[in-house]
Amino acid sequence: VCLSVCLSVRLFVRQTPSNTVGLYIFGFQGNNILMSLNATDYKRLVGLLESAILSTDLALYFKKRGSFEKLVQSGEKEWKDSGKKDLLRGMMMTACDVAAITKPWEIQQQV
């Protein structure tokens, strides 16, 4: 999942009553980047995007941080498990989200 795509649509998703509606942005003419996916791949991608976007909620971060720290401290080297990938993706999304708001205002307002 491309973190920049997730971050660019996260506010849109938060402001809609349904997370799936947030993916409407991909359907705009000229932006339908998901049209070549079959139904299974589309559903999987939508799930990944929703999970990544919702993981920017700091309440979820604090709930999952302990599990992530245990994995890191254990020296875990196998990250192929989907649960571990989701946990890592969530931590990365939160880091990107927090880092995005630390820019000086002159730069942030241009972004």
PDB file of C-alpha atoms in Angstrom:
ATOM      1  CA  VAL A   1       0.000   0.000   0.000  1.00  0.00           C
ATOM      2  CA  CYS A   2       1.376   3.357  -0.948  1.00  0.00           C
ATOM      3  CA  LEU A   3       1.592   5.482   2.198  1.00  0.00           C
ATOM      4  CA  SER A   4       1.363   8.735   0.275  1.00  0.00           C
ATOM      5  CA  VAL A   5      -1.930   7.679  -1.326  1.00  0.00           C
ATOM      6  CA  CYS A   6      -3.307   6.676   2.059  1.00  0.00           C
ATOM      7  CA  LEU A   7      -2.259   9.926   3.655  1.00  0.00           C
ATOM      8  CA  SER A   8      -3.690  12.001   0.819  1.00  0.00           C
ATOM      9  CA  VAL A   9      -7.167  10.493   1.213  1.00  0.00           C
ATOM     10  CA  ARG A  10      -7.241  10.054   4.994  1.00  0.00           C
ATOM     11  CA  LEU A  11      -9.001  13.353   5.738  1.00  0.00           C
ATOM     12  CA  PHE A  12     -11.573  12.649   3.047  1.00  0.00           C
ATOM     13  CA  VAL A  13     -12.283   9.262   4.613  1.00  0.00           C
ATOM     14  CA  ARG A  14     -12.612  10.724   8.105  1.00  0.00           C
ATOM     15  CA  GLN A  15     -15.167  13.254   6.867  1.00  0.00           C
ATOM     16  CA  THR A  16     -17.476  10.720   5.239  1.00  0.00           C
ATOM     17  CA  PRO A  17     -20.011   8.474   6.981  1.00  0.00           C
ATOM     18  CA  SER A  18     -18.594   5.362   5.319  1.00  0.00           C
ATOM     19  CA  ASN A  19     -14.935   4.533   4.817  1.00  0.00           C
ATOM     20  CA  THR A  20     -15.675   3.030   1.430  1.00  0.00           C
ATOM     21  CA  VAL A  21     -17.110   6.351   0.278  1.00  0.00           C
ATOM     22  CA  GLY A  22     -13.654   7.788   0.893  1.00  0.00           C
ATOM     23  CA  LEU A  23     -12.367   5.680  -1.977  1.00  0.00           C
ATOM     24  CA  TYR A  24     -14.676   7.605  -4.306  1.00  0.00           C
ATOM     25  CA  ILE A  25     -11.717   9.855  -5.050  1.00  0.00           C
ATOM     26  CA  PHE A  26     -10.194   7.000  -7.072  1.00  0.00           C
ATOM     27  CA  GLY A  27     -13.237   6.920  -9.334  1.00  0.00           C
ATOM     28  CA  PHE A  28     -12.932  10.483 -10.624  1.00  0.00           C
ATOM     29  CA  GLN A  29     -12.487  10.613 -14.371  1.00  0.00           C
ATOM     30  CA  GLY A  30      -8.814  10.168 -15.161  1.00  0.00           C
ATOM     31  CA  ASN A  31      -8.073   8.882 -11.654  1.00  0.00           C
ATOM     32  CA  ASN A  32      -9.731   5.480 -11.744  1.00  0.00           C
ATOM     33  CA  ILE A  33      -6.540   3.643 -10.858  1.00  0.00           C
ATOM     34  CA  LEU A  34      -8.462   0.683  -9.448  1.00  0.00           C
ATOM     35  CA  MET A  35     -10.477  -0.161 -12.575  1.00  0.00           C
ATOM     36  CA  SER A  36      -8.116  -2.895 -13.754  1.00  0.00           C
ATOM     37  CA  LEU A  37      -8.424  -4.881 -10.516  1.00  0.00           C
ATOM     38  CA  ASN A  38     -10.657  -7.917 -10.322  1.00  0.00           C
ATOM     39  CA  ALA A  39     -13.273  -8.038  -7.545  1.00  0.00           C
ATOM     40  CA  THR A  40     -11.061 -10.017  -5.160  1.00  0.00           C
ATOM     41  CA  ASP A  41      -8.045  -7.734  -5.551  1.00  0.00           C
ATOM     42  CA  TYR A  42     -10.253  -4.636  -5.321  1.00  0.00           C
ATOM     43  CA  LYS A  43     -11.787  -5.844  -2.058  1.00  0.00           C
ATOM     44  CA  ARG A  44      -8.354  -6.667  -0.645  1.00  0.00           C
ATOM     45  CA  LEU A  45      -6.933  -3.266  -1.619  1.00  0.00           C
ATOM     46  CA  VAL A  46      -9.923  -1.413  -0.191  1.00  0.00           C
ATOM     47  CA  GLY A  47      -9.438  -3.324   3.065  1.00  0.00           C
ATOM     48  CA  LEU A  48      -5.743  -2.443   3.165  1.00  0.00           C
ATOM     49  CA  LEU A  49      -6.425   1.233   2.463  1.00  0.00           C
ATOM     50  CA  GLU A  50      -9.159   1.446   5.073  1.00  0.00           C
ATOM     51  CA  SER A  51      -6.974  -0.274   7.651  1.00  0.00           C
ATOM     52  CA  ALA A  52      -4.014   1.983   6.906  1.00  0.00           C
ATOM     53  CA  ILE A  53      -6.083   5.151   6.969  1.00  0.00           C
ATOM     54  CA  LEU A  54      -7.952   4.262  10.146  1.00  0.00           C
ATOM     55  CA  SER A  55      -4.676   3.366  11.847  1.00  0.00           C
ATOM     56  CA  THR A  56      -3.835   7.082  11.952  1.00  0.00           C
ATOM     57  CA  ASP A  57      -6.288   7.295  14.859  1.00  0.00           C
ATOM     58  CA  LEU A  58      -4.017   7.805  17.871  1.00  0.00           C
ATOM     59  CA  ALA A  59      -6.342   5.794  20.118  1.00  0.00           C
ATOM     60  CA  LEU A  60      -5.624   2.742  17.939  1.00  0.00           C
ATOM     61  CA  TYR A  61      -1.918   3.526  17.966  1.00  0.00           C
ATOM     62  CA  PHE A  62      -1.738   3.538  21.758  1.00  0.00           C
ATOM     63  CA  LYS A  63      -3.786   0.342  21.889  1.00  0.00           C
ATOM     64  CA  LYS A  64      -1.411  -1.483  19.490  1.00  0.00           C
ATOM     65  CA  ARG A  65       1.911   0.091  20.482  1.00  0.00           C
ATOM     66  CA  GLY A  66       2.647  -2.463  23.209  1.00  0.00           C
ATOM     67  CA  SER A  67       2.257  -5.394  20.813  1.00  0.00           C
ATOM     68  CA  PHE A  68       4.519  -3.709  18.288  1.00  0.00           C
ATOM     69  CA  GLU A  69       7.189  -2.956  20.899  1.00  0.00           C
ATOM     70  CA  LYS A  70       7.166  -6.602  22.045  1.00  0.00           C
ATOM     71  CA  LEU A  71       7.711  -7.799  18.472  1.00  0.00           C
ATOM     72  CA  VAL A  72      10.572  -5.371  17.929  1.00  0.00           C
ATOM     73  CA  GLN A  73      12.228  -6.113  21.281  1.00  0.00           C
ATOM     74  CA  SER A  74      11.987  -9.858  20.659  1.00  0.00           C
ATOM     75  CA  GLY A  75      14.181  -9.437  17.591  1.00  0.00           C
ATOM     76  CA  GLU A  76      11.404 -10.687  15.323  1.00  0.00           C
ATOM     77  CA  LYS A  77      12.703 -11.093  11.793  1.00  0.00           C
ATOM     78  CA  GLU A  78       9.718 -12.774  10.136  1.00  0.00           C
ATOM     79  CA  TRP A  79       7.146 -10.187   9.057  1.00  0.00           C
ATOM     80  CA  LYS A  80       5.236 -12.196   6.414  1.00  0.00           C
ATOM     81  CA  ASP A  81       2.258 -12.805   8.717  1.00  0.00           C
ATOM     82  CA  SER A  82      -0.643 -10.538   7.690  1.00  0.00           C
ATOM     83  CA  GLY A  83      -1.300  -9.506  11.296  1.00  0.00           C
ATOM     84  CA  LYS A  84       2.303  -8.404  11.738  1.00  0.00           C
ATOM     85  CA  LYS A  85       2.198  -6.540   8.425  1.00  0.00           C
ATOM     86  CA  ASP A  86      -0.978  -4.748   9.477  1.00  0.00           C
ATOM     87  CA  LEU A  87       0.613  -3.804  12.794  1.00  0.00           C
ATOM     88  CA  LEU A  88       3.747  -2.464  11.076  1.00  0.00           C
ATOM     89  CA  ARG A  89       1.669  -0.577   8.496  1.00  0.00           C
ATOM     90  CA  GLY A  90      -0.327   1.013  11.306  1.00  0.00           C
ATOM     91  CA  MET A  91       2.808   2.155  13.104  1.00  0.00           C
ATOM     92  CA  MET A  92       4.223   3.588   9.873  1.00  0.00           C
ATOM     93  CA  MET A  93       0.983   5.412   9.056  1.00  0.00           C
ATOM     94  CA  THR A  94       0.913   6.972  12.514  1.00  0.00           C
ATOM     95  CA  ALA A  95       4.554   8.040  12.192  1.00  0.00           C
ATOM     96  CA  CYS A  96       3.848   9.630   8.797  1.00  0.00           C
ATOM     97  CA  ASP A  97       0.715  11.320  10.091  1.00  0.00           C
ATOM     98  CA  VAL A  98       2.473  12.810  13.114  1.00  0.00           C
ATOM     99  CA  ALA A  99       5.521  13.827  11.059  1.00  0.00           C
ATOM    100  CA  ALA A 100       3.315  15.585   8.508  1.00  0.00           C
ATOM    101  CA  ILE A 101       2.102  18.092  11.075  1.00  0.00           C
ATOM    102  CA  THR A 102       5.582  18.951  12.352  1.00  0.00           C
ATOM    103  CA  LYS A 103       6.559  20.967   9.292  1.00  0.00           C
ATOM    104  CA  PRO A 104       6.913  24.741   9.646  1.00  0.00           C
ATOM    105  CA  TRP A 105       3.634  26.463   8.736  1.00  0.00           C
ATOM    106  CA  GLU A 106       5.091  28.047   5.594  1.00  0.00           C
ATOM    107  CA  ILE A 107       5.831  24.587   4.207  1.00  0.00           C
ATOM    108  CA  GLN A 108       2.741  22.822   5.613  1.00  0.00           C
ATOM    109  CA  GLN A 109       0.323  25.285   4.019  1.00  0.00           C
ATOM    110  CA  GLN A 110       1.876  24.551   0.586  1.00  0.00           C
ATOM    111  CA  VAL A 111       1.357  20.801   0.992  1.00  0.00           C
TER     112      VAL A 111
END
